XYZ file of C-alpha atoms in Angstrom:
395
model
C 8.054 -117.172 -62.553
C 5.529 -118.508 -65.297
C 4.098 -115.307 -65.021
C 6.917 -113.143 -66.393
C 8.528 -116.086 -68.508
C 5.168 -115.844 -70.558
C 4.872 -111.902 -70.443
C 8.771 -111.627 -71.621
C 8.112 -114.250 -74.060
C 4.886 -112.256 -74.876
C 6.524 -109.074 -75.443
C 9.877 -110.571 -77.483
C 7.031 -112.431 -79.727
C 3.725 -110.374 -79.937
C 0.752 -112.435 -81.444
C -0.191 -110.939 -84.861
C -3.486 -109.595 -85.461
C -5.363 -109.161 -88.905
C -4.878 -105.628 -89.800
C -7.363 -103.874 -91.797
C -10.331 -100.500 -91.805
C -12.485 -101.173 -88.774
C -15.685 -99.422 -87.767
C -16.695 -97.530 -84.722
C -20.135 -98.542 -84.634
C -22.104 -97.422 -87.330
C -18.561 -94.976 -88.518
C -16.455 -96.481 -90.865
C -12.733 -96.492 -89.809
C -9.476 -96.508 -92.003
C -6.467 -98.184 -90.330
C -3.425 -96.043 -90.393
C -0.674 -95.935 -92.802
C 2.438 -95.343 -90.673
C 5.956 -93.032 -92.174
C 8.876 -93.402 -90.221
C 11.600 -91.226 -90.616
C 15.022 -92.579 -89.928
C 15.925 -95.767 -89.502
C 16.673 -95.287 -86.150
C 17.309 -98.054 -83.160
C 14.185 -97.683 -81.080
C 11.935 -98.001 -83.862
C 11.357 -101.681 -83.856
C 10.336 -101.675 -79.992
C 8.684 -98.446 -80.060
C 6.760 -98.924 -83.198
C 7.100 -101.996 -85.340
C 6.635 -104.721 -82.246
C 3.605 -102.923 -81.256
C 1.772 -102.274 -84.265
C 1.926 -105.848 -85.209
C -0.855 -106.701 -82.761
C -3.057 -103.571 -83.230
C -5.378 -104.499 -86.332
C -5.998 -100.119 -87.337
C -1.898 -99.945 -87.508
C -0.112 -100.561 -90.867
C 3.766 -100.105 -90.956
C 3.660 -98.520 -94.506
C 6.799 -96.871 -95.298
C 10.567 -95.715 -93.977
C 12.787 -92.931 -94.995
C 16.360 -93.027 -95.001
C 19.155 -90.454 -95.798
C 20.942 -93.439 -97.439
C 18.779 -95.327 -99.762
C 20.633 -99.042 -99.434
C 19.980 -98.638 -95.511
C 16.398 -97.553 -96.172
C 15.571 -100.486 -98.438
C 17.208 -102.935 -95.837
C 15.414 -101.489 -93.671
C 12.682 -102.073 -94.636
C 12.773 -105.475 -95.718
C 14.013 -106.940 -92.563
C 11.254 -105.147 -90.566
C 8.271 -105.581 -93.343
C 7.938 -101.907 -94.520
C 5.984 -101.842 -97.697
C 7.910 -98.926 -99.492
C 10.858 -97.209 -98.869
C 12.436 -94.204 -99.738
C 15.737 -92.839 -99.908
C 18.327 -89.996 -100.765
C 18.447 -86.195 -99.842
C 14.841 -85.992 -100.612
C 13.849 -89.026 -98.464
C 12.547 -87.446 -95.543
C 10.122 -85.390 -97.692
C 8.917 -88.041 -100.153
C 7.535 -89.759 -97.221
C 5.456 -87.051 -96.108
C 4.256 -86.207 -99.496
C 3.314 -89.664 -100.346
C -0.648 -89.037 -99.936
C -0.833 -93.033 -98.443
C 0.897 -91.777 -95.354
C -1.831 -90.938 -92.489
C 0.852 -90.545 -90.036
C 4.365 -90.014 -89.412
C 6.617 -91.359 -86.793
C 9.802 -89.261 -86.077
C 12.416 -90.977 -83.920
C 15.211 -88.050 -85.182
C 17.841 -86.996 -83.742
C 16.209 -83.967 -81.279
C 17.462 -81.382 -82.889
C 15.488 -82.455 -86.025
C 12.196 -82.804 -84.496
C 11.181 -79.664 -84.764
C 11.744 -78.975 -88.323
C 10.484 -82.154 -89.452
C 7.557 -82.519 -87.109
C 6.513 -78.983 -88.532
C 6.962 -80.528 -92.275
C 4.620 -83.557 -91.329
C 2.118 -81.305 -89.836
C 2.323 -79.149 -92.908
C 1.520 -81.992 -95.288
C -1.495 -82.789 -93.591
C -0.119 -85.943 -91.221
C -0.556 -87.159 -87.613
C 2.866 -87.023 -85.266
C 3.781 -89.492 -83.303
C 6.848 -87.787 -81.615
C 9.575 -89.171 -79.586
C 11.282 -87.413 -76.612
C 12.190 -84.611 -75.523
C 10.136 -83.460 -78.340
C 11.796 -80.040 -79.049
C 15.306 -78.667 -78.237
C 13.332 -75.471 -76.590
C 9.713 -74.752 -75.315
C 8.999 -72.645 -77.670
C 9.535 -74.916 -80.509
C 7.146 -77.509 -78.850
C 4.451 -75.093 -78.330
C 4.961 -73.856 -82.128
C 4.100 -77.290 -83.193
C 1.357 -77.639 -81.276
C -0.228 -74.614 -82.434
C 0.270 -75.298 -86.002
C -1.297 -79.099 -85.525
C -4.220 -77.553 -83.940
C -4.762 -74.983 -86.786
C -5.059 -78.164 -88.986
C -6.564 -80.184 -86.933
C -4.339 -83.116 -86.282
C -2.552 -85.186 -83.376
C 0.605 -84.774 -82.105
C 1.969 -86.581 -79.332
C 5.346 -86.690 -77.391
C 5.954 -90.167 -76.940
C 6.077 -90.341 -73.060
C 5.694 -93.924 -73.274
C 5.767 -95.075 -69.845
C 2.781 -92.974 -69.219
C 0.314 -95.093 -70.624
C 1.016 -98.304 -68.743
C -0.678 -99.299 -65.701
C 1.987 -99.407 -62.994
C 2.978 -95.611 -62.841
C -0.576 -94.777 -62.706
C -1.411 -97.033 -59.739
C 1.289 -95.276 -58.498
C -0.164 -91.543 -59.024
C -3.766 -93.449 -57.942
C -2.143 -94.390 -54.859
C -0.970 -90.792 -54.760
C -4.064 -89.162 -55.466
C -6.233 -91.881 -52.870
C -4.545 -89.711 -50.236
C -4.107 -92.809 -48.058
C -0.248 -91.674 -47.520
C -1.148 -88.204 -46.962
C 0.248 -84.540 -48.965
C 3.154 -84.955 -50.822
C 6.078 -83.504 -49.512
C 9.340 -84.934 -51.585
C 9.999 -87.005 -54.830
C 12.966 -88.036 -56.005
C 13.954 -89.328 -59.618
C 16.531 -90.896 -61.161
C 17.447 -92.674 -64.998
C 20.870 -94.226 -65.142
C 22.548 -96.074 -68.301
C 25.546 -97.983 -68.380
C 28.709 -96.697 -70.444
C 28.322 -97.755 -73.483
C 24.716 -97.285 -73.888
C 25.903 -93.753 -76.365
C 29.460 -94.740 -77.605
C 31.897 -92.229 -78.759
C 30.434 -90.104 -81.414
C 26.748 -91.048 -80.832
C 24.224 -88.037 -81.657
C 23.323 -88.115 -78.037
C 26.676 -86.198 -77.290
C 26.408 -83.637 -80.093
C 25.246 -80.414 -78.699
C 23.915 -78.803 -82.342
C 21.561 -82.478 -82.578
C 20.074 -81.223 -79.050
C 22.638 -84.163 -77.188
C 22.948 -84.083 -73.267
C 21.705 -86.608 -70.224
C 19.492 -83.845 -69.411
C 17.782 -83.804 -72.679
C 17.672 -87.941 -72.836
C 17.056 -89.628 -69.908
C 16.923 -86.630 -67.520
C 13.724 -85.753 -69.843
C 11.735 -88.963 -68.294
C 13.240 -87.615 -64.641
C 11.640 -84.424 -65.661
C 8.367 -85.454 -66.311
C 7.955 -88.401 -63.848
C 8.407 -85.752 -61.261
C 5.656 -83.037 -62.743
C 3.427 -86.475 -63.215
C 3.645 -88.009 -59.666
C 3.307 -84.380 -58.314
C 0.200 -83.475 -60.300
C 1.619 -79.648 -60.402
C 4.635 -77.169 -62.296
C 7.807 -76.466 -60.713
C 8.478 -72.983 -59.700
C 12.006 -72.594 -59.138
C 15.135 -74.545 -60.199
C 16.683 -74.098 -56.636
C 20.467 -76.063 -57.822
C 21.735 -77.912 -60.299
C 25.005 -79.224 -61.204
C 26.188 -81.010 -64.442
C 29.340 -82.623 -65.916
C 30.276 -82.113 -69.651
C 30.832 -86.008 -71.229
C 34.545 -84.710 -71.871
C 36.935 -82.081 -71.646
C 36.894 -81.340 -75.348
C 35.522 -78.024 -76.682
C 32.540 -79.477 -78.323
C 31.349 -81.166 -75.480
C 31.544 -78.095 -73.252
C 27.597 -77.962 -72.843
C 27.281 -81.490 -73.459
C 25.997 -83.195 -70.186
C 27.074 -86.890 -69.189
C 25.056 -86.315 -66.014
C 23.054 -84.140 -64.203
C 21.359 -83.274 -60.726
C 18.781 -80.879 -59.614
C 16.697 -79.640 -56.835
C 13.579 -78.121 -57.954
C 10.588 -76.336 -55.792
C 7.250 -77.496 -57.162
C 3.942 -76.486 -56.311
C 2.329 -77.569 -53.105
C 5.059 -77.113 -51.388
C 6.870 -80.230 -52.713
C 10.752 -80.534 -53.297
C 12.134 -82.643 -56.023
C 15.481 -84.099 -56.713
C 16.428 -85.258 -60.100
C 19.140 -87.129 -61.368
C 19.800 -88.634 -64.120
C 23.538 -90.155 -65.558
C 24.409 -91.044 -69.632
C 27.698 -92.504 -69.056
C 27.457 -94.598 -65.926
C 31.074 -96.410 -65.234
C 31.734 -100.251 -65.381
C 32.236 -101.944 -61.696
C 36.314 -102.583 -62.202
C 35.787 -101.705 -65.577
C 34.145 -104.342 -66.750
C 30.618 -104.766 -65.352
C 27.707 -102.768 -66.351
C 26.046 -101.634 -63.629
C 22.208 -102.122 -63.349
C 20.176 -99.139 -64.335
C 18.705 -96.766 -61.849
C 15.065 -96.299 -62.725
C 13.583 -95.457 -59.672
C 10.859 -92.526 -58.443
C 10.260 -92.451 -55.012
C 7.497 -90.311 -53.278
C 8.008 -89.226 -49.406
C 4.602 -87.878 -48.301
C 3.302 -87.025 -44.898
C 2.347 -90.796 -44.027
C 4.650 -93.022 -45.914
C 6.519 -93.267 -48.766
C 6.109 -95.147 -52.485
C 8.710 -96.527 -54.539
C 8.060 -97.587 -58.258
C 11.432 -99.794 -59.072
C 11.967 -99.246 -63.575
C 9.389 -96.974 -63.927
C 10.298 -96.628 -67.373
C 9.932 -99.721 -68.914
C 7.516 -101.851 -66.400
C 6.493 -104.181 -68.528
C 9.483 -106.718 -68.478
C 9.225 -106.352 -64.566
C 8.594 -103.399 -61.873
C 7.562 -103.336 -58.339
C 5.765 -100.711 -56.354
C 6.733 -100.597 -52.631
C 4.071 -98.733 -50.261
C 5.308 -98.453 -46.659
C 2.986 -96.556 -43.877
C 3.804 -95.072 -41.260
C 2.829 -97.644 -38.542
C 2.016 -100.175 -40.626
C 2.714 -102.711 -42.598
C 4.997 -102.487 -45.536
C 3.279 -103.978 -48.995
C 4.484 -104.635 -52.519
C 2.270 -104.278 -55.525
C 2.666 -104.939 -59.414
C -0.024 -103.671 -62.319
C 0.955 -105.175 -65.749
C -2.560 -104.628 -67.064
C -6.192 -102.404 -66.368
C -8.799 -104.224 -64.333
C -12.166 -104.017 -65.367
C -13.090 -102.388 -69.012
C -9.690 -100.702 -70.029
C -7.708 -101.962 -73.082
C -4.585 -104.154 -72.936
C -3.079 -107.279 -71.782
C -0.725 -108.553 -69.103
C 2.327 -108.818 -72.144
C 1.383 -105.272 -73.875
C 4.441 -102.707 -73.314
C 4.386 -99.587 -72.762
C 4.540 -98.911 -76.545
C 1.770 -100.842 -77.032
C -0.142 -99.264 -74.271
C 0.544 -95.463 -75.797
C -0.199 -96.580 -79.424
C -3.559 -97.591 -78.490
C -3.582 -94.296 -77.229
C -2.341 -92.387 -80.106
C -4.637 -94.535 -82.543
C -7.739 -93.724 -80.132
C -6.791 -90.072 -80.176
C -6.486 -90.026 -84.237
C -9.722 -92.176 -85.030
C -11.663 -90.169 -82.644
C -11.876 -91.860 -79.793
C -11.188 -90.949 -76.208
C -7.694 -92.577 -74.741
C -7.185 -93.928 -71.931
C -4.691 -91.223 -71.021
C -3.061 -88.651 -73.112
C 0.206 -86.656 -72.898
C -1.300 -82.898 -73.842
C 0.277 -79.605 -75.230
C 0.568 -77.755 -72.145
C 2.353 -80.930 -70.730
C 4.881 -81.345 -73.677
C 5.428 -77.048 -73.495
C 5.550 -77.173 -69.459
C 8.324 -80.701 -69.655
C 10.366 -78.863 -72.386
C 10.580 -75.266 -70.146
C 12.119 -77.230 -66.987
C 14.604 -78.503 -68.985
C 16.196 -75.157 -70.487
C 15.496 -74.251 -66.730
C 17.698 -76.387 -65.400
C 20.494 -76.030 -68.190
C 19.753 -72.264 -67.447
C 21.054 -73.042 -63.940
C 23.682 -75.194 -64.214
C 25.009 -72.865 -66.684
C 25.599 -75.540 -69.450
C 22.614 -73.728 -71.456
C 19.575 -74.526 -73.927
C 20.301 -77.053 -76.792
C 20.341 -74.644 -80.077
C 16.864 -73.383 -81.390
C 16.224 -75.118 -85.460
C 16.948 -73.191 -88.035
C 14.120 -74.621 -89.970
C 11.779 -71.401 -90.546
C 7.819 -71.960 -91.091
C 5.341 -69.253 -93.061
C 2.213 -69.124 -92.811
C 1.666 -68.316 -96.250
C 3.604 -71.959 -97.082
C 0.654 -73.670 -95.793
């Protein structure tokens, strides 16, 4: 109880850390100047918590559509500059100060505006699902690697220690081939009220696109291997209004991977209250069936307040394990979220050294195919391709 007290406390109040340019060595380093575009919710957990205790991250400047939001913005979370207006969103990224840009969008921006960073010469960190189609994704990867910066789809639970124990466990072969995995991500109603972007279908809005993205890509992870087939799937619009008609509330799936493995995906937007009133808890489970026991990693997503990992043999004895942090010379600390874990990561990556773990292109291109795959199937079809068009000869 002391234990998770002091991590929760940990993670609500992360110990600042002297920021400033840091060497590698005998290499001189410059710490980061982070853009964020949009003031958007999940910034402060995603981004501002975490870069308060990493000494090469500065939280430099926020853009806003409205300028009075984007000022009070970034006064209550210590931005040094803001900007704001129709023009916003581009003033950051020409602002030559700005080493990188954060883009927490609405997904059906991300690809113009990801493609606008990378053309003024700045680092992506890029939240999920990171285009509305495949091809989008693997434009922007092409184009960063032309210039010769990072982009990264901000799979954040990948970088913390529990779901890889779990894929170690996996890989150890000490519960044999992998024949089944099941996923699923469930929010209580409420979570996106009425009129929240996640249920337009032009701003790339749908379960399948939010949480059924993580569902998605937990199951490629675990599974070390591609899909082949989209064997069913079955979705329910969020309402009966025209607008919403390829909106998703909730989805599930049966997919044929590699390997021979099944998986069976789930994932729910709009979860009812019990009796109305009570949320229900969130469903955040992956669980692995293999040939000589099964694994079960309870909140996958977001470990770090608390997560178990149940491995139970056949013929033997059932056992529960946690991982909160890396043993031996890995980076991070019992209290560092998954946030924290995947900017390391992403700083690593930009300053030249090797991460712990990455998220790659092929991953990001492969995560964003299987989802038009399954809205190819359950006939609620591929969130609209940007209209945003990039030359060449604009570079």
């Amino acid at each position: 109880m002391f234990a998770l007290l002091s991590r929760v406390y940990n993670i609500l109040n992360p110990p600042e850390v002297k920021r400033g340019d840091v060497s590698d060595g005998d290499r001189p380093l410059k710490a980061l100047n982070f853009g964020c575009l949009g003031a958007a919710k999940i910034t402060p957990a995603a981004l501002i918590q975490p870069a308060r205790t990493h000494p090469e991250v500065f939280i430099y400047a926020v853009a806003a559509r409205d300028a009075t939001r984007a000022e009070a913005y970034a006064k209550k979370h210590g931005f040094e500059k803001s900007y704001g207006g129709p023009t916003a969103y581009q003033d950051l990224i020409d602002d030559p100060k700005v080493d990188v840009v954060y883009n927490p969008l609405p997904n059906g921006l991300h690809f113009e505006w990801t493609m606008k960073a990378l053309k003024g010469g700045k680092h992506v960190l890029l939240e999920k699902p990171a285009t509305n189609t495949a091809a989008e994704a693997a434009a922007i990867f092409a184009l960063a690697a032309r210039k010769n910066l990072v982009v990264l789809e901000a799979f954040h639970y990948r970088f913390h220690p529990a779901i890889q124990r779990v894929k170690a466990i996996l890989e150890s072969q000490e519960l044999g081939a992998i024949k089944t995995i099941s996923a699923a991500l469930t929010a209580p109603r409420g979570t996106a009220p009425e009129g929240d972007i996640r249920w337009s279908y032009d701003l790339g809005g749908g379960s399948t696109m939010d949480p059924g993205c993580y569902t998605v890509n937990v199951l490629r992870y675990l599974a070390s291997c591609n899909p082949t087939a989209v064997l069913t799937a079955k979705a329910v619009p969020y309402s009966s209004r025209p607008e919403h008609k390829q909106v998703d509330k909730m989805f599930w799936a049966t997919l044929s991977l590699e390997k021979d493995i099944i998986g069976e995906l789930h994932s729910n937007l709009d979860e009812p209250k019990i009796f109305g009133i009570i949320p229900r808890i969130p469903n955040l489970s992956a669980i692995v069936t293999c040939e000589g026991g099964t694994i079960e990693i309870f909140n996958f997503m977001i470990p770090h307040f608390y997560h178990s990992i149940t491995i139970s043999p056949v013929g033997k004895s059932r056992r529960v394990e946690k991982a909160y942090s890396f043993k031996g010379t890995a980076k991070g600390e019992d209290w560092w979220t998954t946030y924290r874990y995947q900017l390391e990561a992403f700083v690593d990556q930009v300053q030249g050294r090797a991460p712990q773990t990455w998220v790659d292109a092929e991953d990001t291109v492969a995560n964003m195919k299987w989802v038009e795959a399954i809205y190819e199937k359950d006939g609620f079809g591929s969130r609209p391709a940007s209209k945003y068009v990039f030359h060449e000869d604009a570079e």
